[in-house]
Short mmCIF file of C-alpha atoms in Angstrom, two decimals:
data_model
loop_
_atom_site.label_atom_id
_atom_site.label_comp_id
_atom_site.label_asym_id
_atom_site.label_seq_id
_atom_site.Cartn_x
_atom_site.Cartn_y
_atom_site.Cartn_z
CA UNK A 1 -72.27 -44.29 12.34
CA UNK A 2 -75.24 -42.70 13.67
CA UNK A 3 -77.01 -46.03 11.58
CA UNK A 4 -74.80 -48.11 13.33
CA UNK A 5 -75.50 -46.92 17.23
CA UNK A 6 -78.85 -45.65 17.12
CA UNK A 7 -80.64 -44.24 20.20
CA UNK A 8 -77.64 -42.65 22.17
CA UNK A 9 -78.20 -39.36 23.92
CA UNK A 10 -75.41 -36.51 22.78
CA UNK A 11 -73.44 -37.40 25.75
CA UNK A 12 -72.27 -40.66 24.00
CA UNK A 13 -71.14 -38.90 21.12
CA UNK A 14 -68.02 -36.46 20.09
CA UNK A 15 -70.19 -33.66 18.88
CA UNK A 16 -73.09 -33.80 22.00
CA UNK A 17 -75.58 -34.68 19.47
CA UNK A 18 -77.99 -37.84 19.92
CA UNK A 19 -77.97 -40.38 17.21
CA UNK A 20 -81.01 -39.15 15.86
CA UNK A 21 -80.06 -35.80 15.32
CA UNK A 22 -76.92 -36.82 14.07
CA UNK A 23 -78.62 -39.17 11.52
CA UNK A 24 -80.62 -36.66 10.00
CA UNK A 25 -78.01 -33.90 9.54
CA UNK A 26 -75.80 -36.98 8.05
CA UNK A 27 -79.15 -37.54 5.70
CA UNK A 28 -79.62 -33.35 4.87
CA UNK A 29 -76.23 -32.93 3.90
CA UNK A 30 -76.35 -35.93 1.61
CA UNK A 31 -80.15 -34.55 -0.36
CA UNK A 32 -78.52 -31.45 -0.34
CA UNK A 33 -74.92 -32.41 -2.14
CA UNK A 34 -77.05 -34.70 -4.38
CA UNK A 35 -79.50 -31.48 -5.83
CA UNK A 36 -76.84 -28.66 -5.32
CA UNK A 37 -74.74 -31.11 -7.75
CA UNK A 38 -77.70 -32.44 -10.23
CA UNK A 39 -78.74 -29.03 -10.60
CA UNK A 40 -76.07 -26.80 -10.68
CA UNK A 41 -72.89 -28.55 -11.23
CA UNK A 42 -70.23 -30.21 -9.20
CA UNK A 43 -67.72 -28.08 -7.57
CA UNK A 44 -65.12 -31.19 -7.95
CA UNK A 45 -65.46 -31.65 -11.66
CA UNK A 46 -63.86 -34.52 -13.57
CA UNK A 47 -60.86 -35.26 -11.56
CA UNK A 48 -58.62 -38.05 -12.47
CA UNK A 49 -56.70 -37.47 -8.77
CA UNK A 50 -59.90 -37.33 -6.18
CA UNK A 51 -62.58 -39.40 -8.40
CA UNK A 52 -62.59 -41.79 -6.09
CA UNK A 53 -62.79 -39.82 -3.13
CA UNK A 54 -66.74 -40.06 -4.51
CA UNK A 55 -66.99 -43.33 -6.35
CA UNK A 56 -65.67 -45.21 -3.23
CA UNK A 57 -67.87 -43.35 -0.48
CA UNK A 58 -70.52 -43.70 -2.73
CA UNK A 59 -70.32 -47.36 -2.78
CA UNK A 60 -70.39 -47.61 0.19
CA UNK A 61 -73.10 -45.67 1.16
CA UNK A 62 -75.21 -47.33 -1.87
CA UNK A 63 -74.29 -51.08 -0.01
CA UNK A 64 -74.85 -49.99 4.05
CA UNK A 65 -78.25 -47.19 3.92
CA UNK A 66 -80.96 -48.79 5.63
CA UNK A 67 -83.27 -46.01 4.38
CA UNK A 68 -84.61 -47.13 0.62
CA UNK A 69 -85.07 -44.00 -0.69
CA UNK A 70 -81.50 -42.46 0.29
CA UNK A 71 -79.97 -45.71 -0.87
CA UNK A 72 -81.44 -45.38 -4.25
CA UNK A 73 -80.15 -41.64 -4.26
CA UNK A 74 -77.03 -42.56 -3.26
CA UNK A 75 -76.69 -45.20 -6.06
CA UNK A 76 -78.10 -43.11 -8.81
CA UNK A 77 -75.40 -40.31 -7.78
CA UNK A 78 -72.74 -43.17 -8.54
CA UNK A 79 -74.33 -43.92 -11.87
CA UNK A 80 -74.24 -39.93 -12.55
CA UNK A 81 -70.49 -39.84 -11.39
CA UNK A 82 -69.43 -43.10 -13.50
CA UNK A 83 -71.45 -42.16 -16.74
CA UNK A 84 -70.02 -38.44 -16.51
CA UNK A 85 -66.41 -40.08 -16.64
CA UNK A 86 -67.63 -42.74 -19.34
CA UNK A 87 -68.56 -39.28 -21.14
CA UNK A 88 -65.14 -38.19 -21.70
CA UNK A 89 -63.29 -41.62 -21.37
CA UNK A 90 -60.65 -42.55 -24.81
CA UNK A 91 -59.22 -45.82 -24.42
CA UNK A 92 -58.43 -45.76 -20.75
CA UNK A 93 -57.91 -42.19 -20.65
CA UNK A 94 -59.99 -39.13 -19.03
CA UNK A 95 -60.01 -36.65 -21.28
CA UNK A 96 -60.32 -33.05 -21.36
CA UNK A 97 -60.29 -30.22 -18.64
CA UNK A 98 -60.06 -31.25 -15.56
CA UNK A 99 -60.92 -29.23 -11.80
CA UNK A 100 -57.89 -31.00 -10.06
CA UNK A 101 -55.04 -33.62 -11.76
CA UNK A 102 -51.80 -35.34 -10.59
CA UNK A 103 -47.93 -34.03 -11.31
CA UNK A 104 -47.53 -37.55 -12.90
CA UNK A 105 -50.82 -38.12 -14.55
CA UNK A 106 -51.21 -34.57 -16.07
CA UNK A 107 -48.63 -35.86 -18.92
CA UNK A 108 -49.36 -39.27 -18.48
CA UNK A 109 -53.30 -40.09 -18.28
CA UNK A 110 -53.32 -43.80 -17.90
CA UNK A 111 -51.21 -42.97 -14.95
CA UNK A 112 -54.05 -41.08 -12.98
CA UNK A 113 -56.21 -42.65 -9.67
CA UNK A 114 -59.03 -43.22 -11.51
CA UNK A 115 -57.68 -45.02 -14.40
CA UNK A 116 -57.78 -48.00 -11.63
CA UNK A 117 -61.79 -47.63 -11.79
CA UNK A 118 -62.78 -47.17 -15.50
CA UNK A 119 -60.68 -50.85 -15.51
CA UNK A 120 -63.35 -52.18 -13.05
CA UNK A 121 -66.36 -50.84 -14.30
CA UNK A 122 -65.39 -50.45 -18.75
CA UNK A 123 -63.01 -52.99 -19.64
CA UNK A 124 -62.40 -56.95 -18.40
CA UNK A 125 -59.21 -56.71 -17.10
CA UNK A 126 -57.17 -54.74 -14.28
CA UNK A 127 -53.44 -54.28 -14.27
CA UNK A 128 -53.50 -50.63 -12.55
CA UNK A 129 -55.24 -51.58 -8.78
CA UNK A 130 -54.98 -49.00 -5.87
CA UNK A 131 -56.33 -50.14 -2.19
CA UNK A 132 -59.57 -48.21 -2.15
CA UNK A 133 -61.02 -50.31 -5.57
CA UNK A 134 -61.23 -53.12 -3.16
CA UNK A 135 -64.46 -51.35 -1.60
CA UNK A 136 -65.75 -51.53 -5.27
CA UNK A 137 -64.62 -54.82 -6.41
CA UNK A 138 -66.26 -56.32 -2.73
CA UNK A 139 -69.60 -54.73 -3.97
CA UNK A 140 -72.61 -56.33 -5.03
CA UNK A 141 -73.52 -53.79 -7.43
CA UNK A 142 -72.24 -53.77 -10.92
CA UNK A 143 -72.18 -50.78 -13.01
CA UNK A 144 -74.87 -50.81 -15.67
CA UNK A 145 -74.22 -51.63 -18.92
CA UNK A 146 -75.29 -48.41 -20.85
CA UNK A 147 -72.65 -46.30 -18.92
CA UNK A 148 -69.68 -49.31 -19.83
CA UNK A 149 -71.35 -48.99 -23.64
CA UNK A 150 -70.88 -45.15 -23.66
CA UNK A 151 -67.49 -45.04 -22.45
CA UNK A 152 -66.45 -47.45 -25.67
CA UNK A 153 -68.90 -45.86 -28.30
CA UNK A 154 -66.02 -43.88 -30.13
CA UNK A 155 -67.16 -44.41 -34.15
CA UNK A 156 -68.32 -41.35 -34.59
CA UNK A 157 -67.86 -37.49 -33.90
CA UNK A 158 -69.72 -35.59 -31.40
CA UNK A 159 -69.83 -32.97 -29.17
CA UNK A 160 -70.12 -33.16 -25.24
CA UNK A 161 -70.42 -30.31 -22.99
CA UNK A 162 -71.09 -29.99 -19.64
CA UNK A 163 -71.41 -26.73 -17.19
CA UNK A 164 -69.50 -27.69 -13.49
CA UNK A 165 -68.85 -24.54 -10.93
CA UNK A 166 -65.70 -23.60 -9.44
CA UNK A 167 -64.88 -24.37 -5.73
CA UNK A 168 -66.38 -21.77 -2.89
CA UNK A 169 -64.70 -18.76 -3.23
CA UNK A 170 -64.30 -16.97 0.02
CA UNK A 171 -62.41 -13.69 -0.97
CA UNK A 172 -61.84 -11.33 -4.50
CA UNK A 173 -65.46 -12.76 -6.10
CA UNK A 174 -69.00 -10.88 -5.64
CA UNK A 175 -69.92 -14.77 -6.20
CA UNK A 176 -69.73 -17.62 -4.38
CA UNK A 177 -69.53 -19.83 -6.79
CA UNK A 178 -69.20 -19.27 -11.05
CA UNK A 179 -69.70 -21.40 -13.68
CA UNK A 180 -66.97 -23.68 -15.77
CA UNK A 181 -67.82 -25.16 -18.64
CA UNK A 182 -66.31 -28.27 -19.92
CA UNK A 183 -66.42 -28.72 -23.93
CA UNK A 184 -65.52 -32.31 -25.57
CA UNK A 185 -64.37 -32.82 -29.23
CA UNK A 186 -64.47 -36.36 -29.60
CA UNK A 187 -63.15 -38.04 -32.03
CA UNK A 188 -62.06 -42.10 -32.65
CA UNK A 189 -58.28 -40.57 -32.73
CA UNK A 190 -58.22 -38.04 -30.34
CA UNK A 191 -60.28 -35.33 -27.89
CA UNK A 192 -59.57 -31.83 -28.12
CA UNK A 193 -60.99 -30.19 -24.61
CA UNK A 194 -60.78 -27.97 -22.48
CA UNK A 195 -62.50 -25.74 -19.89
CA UNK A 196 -64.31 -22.17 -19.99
CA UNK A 197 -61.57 -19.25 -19.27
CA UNK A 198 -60.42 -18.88 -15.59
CA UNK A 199 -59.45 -20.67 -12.03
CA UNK A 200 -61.45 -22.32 -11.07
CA UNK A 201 -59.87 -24.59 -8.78
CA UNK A 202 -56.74 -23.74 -7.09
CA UNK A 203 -53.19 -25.48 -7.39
CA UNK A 204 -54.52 -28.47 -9.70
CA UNK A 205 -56.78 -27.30 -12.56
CA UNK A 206 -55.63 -28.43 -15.98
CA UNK A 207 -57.16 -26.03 -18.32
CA UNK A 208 -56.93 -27.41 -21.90
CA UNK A 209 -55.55 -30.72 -24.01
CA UNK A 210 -55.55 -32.94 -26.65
CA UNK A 211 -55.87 -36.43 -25.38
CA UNK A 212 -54.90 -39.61 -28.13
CA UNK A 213 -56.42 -42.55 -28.09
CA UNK A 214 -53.04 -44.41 -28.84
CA UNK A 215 -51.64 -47.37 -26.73
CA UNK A 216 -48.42 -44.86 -25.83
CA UNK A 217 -47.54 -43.77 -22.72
CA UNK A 218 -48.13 -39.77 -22.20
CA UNK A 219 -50.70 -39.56 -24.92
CA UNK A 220 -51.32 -36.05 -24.64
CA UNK A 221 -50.22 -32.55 -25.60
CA UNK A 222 -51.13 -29.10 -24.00
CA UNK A 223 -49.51 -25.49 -22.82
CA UNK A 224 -50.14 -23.49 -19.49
CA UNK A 225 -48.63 -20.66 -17.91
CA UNK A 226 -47.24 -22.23 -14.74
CA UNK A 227 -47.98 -19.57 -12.54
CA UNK A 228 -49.17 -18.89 -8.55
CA UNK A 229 -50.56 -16.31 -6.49
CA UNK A 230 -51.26 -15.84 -2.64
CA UNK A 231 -54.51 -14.13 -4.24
CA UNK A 232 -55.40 -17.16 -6.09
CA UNK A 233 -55.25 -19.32 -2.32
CA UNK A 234 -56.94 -16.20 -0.74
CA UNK A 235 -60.29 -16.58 -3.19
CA UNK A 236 -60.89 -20.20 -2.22
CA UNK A 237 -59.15 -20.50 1.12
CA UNK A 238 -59.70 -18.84 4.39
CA UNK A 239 -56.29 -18.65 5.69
CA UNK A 240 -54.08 -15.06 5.70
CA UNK A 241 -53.29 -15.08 1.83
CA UNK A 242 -49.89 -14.07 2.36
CA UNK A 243 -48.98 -16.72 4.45
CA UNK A 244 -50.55 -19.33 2.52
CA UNK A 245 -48.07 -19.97 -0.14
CA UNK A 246 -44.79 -21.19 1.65
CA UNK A 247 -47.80 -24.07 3.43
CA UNK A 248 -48.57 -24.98 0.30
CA UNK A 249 -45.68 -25.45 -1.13
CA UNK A 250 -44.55 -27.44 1.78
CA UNK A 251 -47.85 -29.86 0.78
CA UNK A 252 -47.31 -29.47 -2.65
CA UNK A 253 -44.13 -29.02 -3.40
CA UNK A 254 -44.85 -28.32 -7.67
CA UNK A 255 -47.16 -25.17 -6.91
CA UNK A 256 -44.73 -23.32 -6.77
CA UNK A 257 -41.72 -24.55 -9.21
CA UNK A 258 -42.01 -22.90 -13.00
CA UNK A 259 -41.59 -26.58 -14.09
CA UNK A 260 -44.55 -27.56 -12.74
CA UNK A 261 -47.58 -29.11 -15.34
CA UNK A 262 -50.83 -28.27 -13.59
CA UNK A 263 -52.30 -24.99 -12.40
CA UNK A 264 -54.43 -22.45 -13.87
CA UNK A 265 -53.89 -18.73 -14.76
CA UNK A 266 -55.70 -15.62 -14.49
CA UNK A 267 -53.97 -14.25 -17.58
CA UNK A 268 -55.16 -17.77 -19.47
CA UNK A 269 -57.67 -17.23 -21.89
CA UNK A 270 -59.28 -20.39 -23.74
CA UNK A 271 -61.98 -20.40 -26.52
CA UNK A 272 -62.85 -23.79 -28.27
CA UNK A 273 -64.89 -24.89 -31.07
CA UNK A 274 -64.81 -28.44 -32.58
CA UNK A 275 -61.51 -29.42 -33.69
CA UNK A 276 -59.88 -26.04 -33.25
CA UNK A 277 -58.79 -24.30 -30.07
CA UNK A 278 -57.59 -20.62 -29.15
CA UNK A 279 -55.10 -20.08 -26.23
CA UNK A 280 -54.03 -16.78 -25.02
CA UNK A 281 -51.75 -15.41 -22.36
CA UNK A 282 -52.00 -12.23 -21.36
CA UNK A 283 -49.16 -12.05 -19.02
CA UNK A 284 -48.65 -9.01 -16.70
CA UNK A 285 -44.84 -8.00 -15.83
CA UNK A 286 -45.61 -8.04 -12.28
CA UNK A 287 -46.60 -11.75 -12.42
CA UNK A 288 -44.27 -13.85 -10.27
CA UNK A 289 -43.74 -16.47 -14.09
CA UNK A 290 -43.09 -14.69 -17.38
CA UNK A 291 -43.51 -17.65 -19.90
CA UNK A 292 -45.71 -20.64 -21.02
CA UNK A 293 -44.62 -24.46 -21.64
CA UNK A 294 -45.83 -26.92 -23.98
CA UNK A 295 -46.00 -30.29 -23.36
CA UNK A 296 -44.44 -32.13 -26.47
CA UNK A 297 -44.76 -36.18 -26.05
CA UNK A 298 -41.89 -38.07 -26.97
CA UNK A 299 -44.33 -40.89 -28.47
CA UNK A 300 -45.38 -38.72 -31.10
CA UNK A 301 -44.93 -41.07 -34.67
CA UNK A 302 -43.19 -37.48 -35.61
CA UNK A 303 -42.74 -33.92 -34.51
CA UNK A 304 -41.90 -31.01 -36.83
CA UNK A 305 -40.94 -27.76 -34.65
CA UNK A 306 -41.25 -25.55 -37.41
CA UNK A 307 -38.91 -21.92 -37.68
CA UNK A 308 -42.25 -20.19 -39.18
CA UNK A 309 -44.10 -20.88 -35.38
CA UNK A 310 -46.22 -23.97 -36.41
CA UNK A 311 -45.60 -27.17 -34.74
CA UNK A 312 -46.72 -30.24 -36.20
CA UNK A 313 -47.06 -33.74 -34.28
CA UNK A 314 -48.89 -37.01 -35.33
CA UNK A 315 -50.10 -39.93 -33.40
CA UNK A 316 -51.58 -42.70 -34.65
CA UNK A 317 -54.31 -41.29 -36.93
CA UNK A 318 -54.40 -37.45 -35.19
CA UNK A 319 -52.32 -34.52 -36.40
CA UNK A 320 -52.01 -31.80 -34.80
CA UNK A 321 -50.83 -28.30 -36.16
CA UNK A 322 -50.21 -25.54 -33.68
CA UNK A 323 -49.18 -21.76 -34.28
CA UNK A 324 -47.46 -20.43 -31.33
CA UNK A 325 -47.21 -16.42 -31.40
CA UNK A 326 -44.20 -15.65 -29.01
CA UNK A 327 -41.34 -13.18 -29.00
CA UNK A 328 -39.23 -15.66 -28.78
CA UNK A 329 -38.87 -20.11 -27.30
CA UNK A 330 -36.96 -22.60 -26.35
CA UNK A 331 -36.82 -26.42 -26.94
CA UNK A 332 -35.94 -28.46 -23.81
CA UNK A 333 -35.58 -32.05 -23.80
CA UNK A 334 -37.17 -33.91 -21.22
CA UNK A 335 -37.41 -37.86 -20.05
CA UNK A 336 -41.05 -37.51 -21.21
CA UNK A 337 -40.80 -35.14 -24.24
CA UNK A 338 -40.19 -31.64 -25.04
CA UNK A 339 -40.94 -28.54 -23.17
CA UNK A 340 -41.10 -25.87 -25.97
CA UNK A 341 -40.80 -22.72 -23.64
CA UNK A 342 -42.20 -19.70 -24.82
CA UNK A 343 -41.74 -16.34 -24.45
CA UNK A 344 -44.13 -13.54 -25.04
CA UNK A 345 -43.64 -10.19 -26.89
CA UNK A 346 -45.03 -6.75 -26.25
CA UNK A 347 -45.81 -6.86 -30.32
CA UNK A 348 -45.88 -9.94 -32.77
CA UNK A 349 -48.23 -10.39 -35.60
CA UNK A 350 -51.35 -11.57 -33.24
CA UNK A 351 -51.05 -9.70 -30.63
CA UNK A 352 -50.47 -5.71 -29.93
CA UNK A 353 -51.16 -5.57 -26.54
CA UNK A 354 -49.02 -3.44 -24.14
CA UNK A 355 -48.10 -6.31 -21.88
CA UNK A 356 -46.59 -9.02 -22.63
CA UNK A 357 -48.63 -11.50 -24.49
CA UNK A 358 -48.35 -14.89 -26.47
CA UNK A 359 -50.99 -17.32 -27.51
CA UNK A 360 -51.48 -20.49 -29.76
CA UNK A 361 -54.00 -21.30 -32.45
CA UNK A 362 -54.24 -25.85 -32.19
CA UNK A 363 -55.88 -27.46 -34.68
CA UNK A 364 -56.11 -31.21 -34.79
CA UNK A 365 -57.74 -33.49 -37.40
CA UNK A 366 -57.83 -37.63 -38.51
CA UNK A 367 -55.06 -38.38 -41.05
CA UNK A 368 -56.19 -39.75 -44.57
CA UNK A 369 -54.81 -42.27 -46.69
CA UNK A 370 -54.03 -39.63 -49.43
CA UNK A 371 -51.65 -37.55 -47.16
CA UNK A 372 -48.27 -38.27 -45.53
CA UNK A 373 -47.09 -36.16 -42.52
CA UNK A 374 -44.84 -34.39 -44.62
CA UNK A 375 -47.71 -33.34 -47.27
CA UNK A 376 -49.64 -32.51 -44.05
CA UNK A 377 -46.52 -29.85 -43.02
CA UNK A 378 -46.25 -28.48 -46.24
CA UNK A 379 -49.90 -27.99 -47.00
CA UNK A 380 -49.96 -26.09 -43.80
CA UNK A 381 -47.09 -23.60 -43.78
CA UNK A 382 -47.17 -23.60 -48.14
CA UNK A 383 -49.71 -20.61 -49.41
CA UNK A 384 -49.42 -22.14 -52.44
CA UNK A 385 -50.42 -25.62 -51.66
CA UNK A 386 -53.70 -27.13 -53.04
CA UNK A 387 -53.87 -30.11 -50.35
CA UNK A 388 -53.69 -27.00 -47.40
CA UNK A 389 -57.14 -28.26 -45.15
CA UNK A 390 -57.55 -24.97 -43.37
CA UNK A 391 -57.69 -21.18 -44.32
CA UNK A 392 -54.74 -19.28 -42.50
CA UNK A 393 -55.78 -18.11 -39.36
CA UNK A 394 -56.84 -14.06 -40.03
CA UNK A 395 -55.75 -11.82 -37.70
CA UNK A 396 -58.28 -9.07 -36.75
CA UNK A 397 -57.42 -5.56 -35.34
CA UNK A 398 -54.87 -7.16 -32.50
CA UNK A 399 -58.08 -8.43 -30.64
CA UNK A 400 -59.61 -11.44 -32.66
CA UNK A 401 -58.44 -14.60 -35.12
CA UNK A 402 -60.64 -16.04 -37.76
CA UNK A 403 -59.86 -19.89 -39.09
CA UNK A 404 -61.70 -22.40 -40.91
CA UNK A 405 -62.07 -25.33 -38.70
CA UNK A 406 -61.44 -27.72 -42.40
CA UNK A 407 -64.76 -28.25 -43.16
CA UNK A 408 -65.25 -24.86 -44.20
CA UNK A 409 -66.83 -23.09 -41.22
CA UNK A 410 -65.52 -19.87 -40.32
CA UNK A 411 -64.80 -19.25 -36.27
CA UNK A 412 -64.41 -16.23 -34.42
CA UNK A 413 -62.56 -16.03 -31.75
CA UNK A 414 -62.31 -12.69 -29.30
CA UNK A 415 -60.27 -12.22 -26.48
CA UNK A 416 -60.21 -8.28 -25.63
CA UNK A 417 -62.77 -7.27 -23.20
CA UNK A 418 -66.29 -8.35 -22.15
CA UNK A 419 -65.67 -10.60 -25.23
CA UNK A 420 -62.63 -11.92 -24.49
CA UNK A 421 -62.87 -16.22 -24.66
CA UNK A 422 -66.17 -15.97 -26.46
CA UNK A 423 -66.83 -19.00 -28.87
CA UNK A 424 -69.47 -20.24 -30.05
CA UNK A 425 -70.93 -23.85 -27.67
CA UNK A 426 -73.38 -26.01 -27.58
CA UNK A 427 -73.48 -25.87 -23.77
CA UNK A 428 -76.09 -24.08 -21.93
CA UNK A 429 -75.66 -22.70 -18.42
CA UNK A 430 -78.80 -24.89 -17.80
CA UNK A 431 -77.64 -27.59 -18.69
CA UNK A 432 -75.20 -29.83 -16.69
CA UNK A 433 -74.77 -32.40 -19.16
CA UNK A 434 -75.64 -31.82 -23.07
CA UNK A 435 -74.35 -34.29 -25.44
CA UNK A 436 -75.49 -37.71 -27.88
CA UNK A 437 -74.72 -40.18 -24.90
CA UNK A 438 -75.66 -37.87 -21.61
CA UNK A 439 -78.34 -35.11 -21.20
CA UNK A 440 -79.87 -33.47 -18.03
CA UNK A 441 -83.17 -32.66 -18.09
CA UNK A 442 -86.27 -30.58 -15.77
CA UNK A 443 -89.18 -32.55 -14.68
CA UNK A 444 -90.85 -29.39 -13.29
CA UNK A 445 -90.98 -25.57 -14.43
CA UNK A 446 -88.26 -24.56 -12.28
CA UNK A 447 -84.93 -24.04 -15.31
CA UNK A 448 -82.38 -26.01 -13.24
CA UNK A 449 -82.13 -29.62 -14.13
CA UNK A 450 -83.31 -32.60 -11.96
CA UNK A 451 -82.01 -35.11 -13.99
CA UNK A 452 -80.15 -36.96 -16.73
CA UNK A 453 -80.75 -39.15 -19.73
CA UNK A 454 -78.34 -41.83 -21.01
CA UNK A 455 -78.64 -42.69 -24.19
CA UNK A 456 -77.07 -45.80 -26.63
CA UNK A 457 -78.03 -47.72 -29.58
CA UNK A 458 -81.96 -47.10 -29.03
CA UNK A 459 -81.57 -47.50 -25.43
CA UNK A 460 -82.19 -44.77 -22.32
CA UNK A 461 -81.41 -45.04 -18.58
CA UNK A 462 -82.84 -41.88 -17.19
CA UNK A 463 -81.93 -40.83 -13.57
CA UNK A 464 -84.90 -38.80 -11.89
CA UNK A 465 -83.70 -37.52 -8.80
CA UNK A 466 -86.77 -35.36 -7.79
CA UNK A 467 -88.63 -39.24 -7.70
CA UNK A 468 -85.82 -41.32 -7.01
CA UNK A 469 -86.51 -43.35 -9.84
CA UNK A 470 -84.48 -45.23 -12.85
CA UNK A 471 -86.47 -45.23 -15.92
CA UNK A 472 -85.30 -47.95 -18.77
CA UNK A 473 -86.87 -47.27 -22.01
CA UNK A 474 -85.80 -49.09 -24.87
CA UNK A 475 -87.82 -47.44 -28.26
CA UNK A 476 -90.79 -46.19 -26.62
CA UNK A 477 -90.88 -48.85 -24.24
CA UNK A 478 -89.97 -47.82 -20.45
CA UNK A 479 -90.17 -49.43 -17.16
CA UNK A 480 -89.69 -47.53 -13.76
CA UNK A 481 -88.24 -48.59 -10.51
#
């Protein structure tokens, strides 16, 4: 705006400030979004519901800044937003954990706001178009062809991992902000992610899934303990936490229903590595929710809900074998699935704690042509069986589980005490993106990153925002601008 009318004294505007000064606290907010996020993290991390609340401002500002440098800022941010959802991205579906998702989309991820935008940008068609992707599809600029390439490369395996923060927290924290950290199993079948233990985003935050690459509607399966809190409102809002929940609920009317698919938990304790996953729920009797739901699709090719505690599910290619530890469930049928409802014990074979506590051990793998679903069931829950993939999981003292992850790698997996959710990642704090396709980087001796790398088939695009530049390299080769 301040672009728009330049050189009017603060008595033209709202705020009393002239256009210049408005201009450059418009510009210092901007450089300092743009570094706080390259080198620590976004506080909005991989949302499916408020992605474009960035893409499409950042358009924008990318088309209309008159000043070069800013411009070219602005437009590398959008190339750092787009290539950090190509990251995760599984046949039109985000994957993974994400800071804030939809009632509807949580179960169904084709469903979600952004889906509209990975159309645009990754594939040649659109069928799902919301208002706001006109601003995009009106733009001159086209996203580049690296970050379209990464969100299809899906042959192989790999690991992506990225370190996001939490939103401000304003009460219950000695920190402002702490760090989440987002870990990818990626597979040609299926993604396996989820997000470093704790809330860090209120209301919204889904924690943990497996996401399948199938053409089926709600292509995903995951558990959470559907809980809420006036203290969890009171560490990121500044209202009187006691009065905060009935407003919210009038906003958001799921926060606080024990049906409800999104939300984090205090008590929710998640340690991945590769293809296998650890949940626990350490659920206190004063909480205001006493159980946990899974989210069972009703596209699965089949589902065995078996009376030893495993549940097995394939789709497509993926199977999926999960141990639930509970004191007791219950199978509901849904329009879109199951809800397996679980209940947690004081004692069971996992756990021993003194309040009650359940948990699940998910492991997923790709099918082979020498075993059927059924051979897959039995080689899982028979001792006996020569086909079994895995080692059973081996409970430790109440406090840890070890399990092969099928390629004969032993995990560890804590959850009591200063080690509780402690895996073994790939991530580093300093690093905001670490994986094959994306990579931040530091251009000076300062250990925050100012940058990031894209990488496919022998090609980079690498984003300097300390210079502003876009360096293209293609073996050895590289050309600034």
């Amino acid at each position: 705006m301040s672009q728009e009318w330049p050189g009017l004294e603060g008595s033209e505007w709202f705020n009393g400030k002239s256009s210049s000064e408005n201009y450059d606290e418009a510009r210092e907010y901007l450089d300092n979004w743009i570094e706080e996020t390259v080198e620590h993290g976004s506080t909005e991390w991989d949302s499916p519901r408020y992605a474009y609340y960035y893409i499409t401002p950042l358009v924008l500002l990318r088309d209309f800044i008159a000043d070069t440098t800013l411009r070219r800022r602005c437009e590398m941010m959008l190339e750092l937003t787009l290539v950090d959802y190509a990251a995760d991205y599984l046949n039109g579906s985000y994957c993974g954990a994400h800071s804030r998702d939809g009632d509807g989309a949580v179960i169904d991820p084709r469903k979600a706001e952004v889906t509209s935008y990975g159309q645009l940008y990754f594939t040649d068609s659109i069928d799902f178009v919301l208002p706001d992707l006109a601003y995009a599809a009106m733009s001159a600029w086209q996203c580049p062809s690296i970050i379209r390439a990464i969100a299809h490369d899906r042959e192989r395996t790999f690991v992506h991992t990225e370190a996001k923060r939490s939103r401000a927290k304003m009460r219950f924290s000695t920190e402002r902000y702490t760090t989440a950290i987002r870990y990818n199993y990626m597979t040609p079948d299926y993604c396996l992610g989820s997000v470093s233990s704790g809330v860090h985003q209120p209301i919204q935050q889904h924690s943990w899934d497996i996401t399948f690459a199938a053409n089926h509607p709600t292509n995903t399966l995951f558990a959470l303990h559907p809980t809420w809190s006036a203290r969890e409102l009171g560490t990121f809002f500044p209202e009187e936490p006691d009065l905060m929940v009935a407003g919210v609920a009038r906003a958001k009317a799921s926060y606080t229903n024990e049906n409800k698919w999104i939300g984090a938990s205090p008590h929710e304790f998640v340690a991945q590595d590769s293809n296998v996953l650890v949940a626990v729920y350490d659920i206190p009797d004063s909480d205001v929710v006493q159980h946990v739901d899974v989210f069972i699709s009703k596209w699965f090719d089949s589902v065995n809900v078996n009376p030893s505690g495993w549940i097995f599910a394939r789709m497509d290619n993926a199977l999926v074998a999960m141990r639930v530890y509970a004191d007791s469930t219950t199978l509901i049928t849904e329009s879109a699935g199951l809800r397996l409802r679980v209940w947690p014990g004081k004692a069971n074979e996992l756990f021993d704690n003194a309040s009650p506590t359940t948990g699940a051990i998910v492991i997923v793998c790709q099918s082979t042509t020498d075993m059927t679903f059924g051979e897959f069931v039995n080689a899982m829950t028979d001792p006996y069986s020569i086909k079994r993939p895995w080692t059973p999981p081996q409970v430790m003292a109440g406090s840890a589980v070890s399990i092969s992850n099928g390629a004969g790698v032993e995990r560890t997996f804590f959850w009591r005490g200063r080690e509780r959710g402690l895996v073994p990642r790939a991530a580093s704090l300093a690093l905001t993106f670490n994986g094959p396709h994306v990579a931040s980087f530091s251009s000076t001796r300062e250990p925050v990153p100012s940058g990031i790398t894209m990488r496919f088939d022998g090609h980079a695009r690498t984003l300097d925002f300390r210079s502003a530049s876009v360096i293209e390299s293609q073996e050895g080769q590289s050309v600034s601008r």
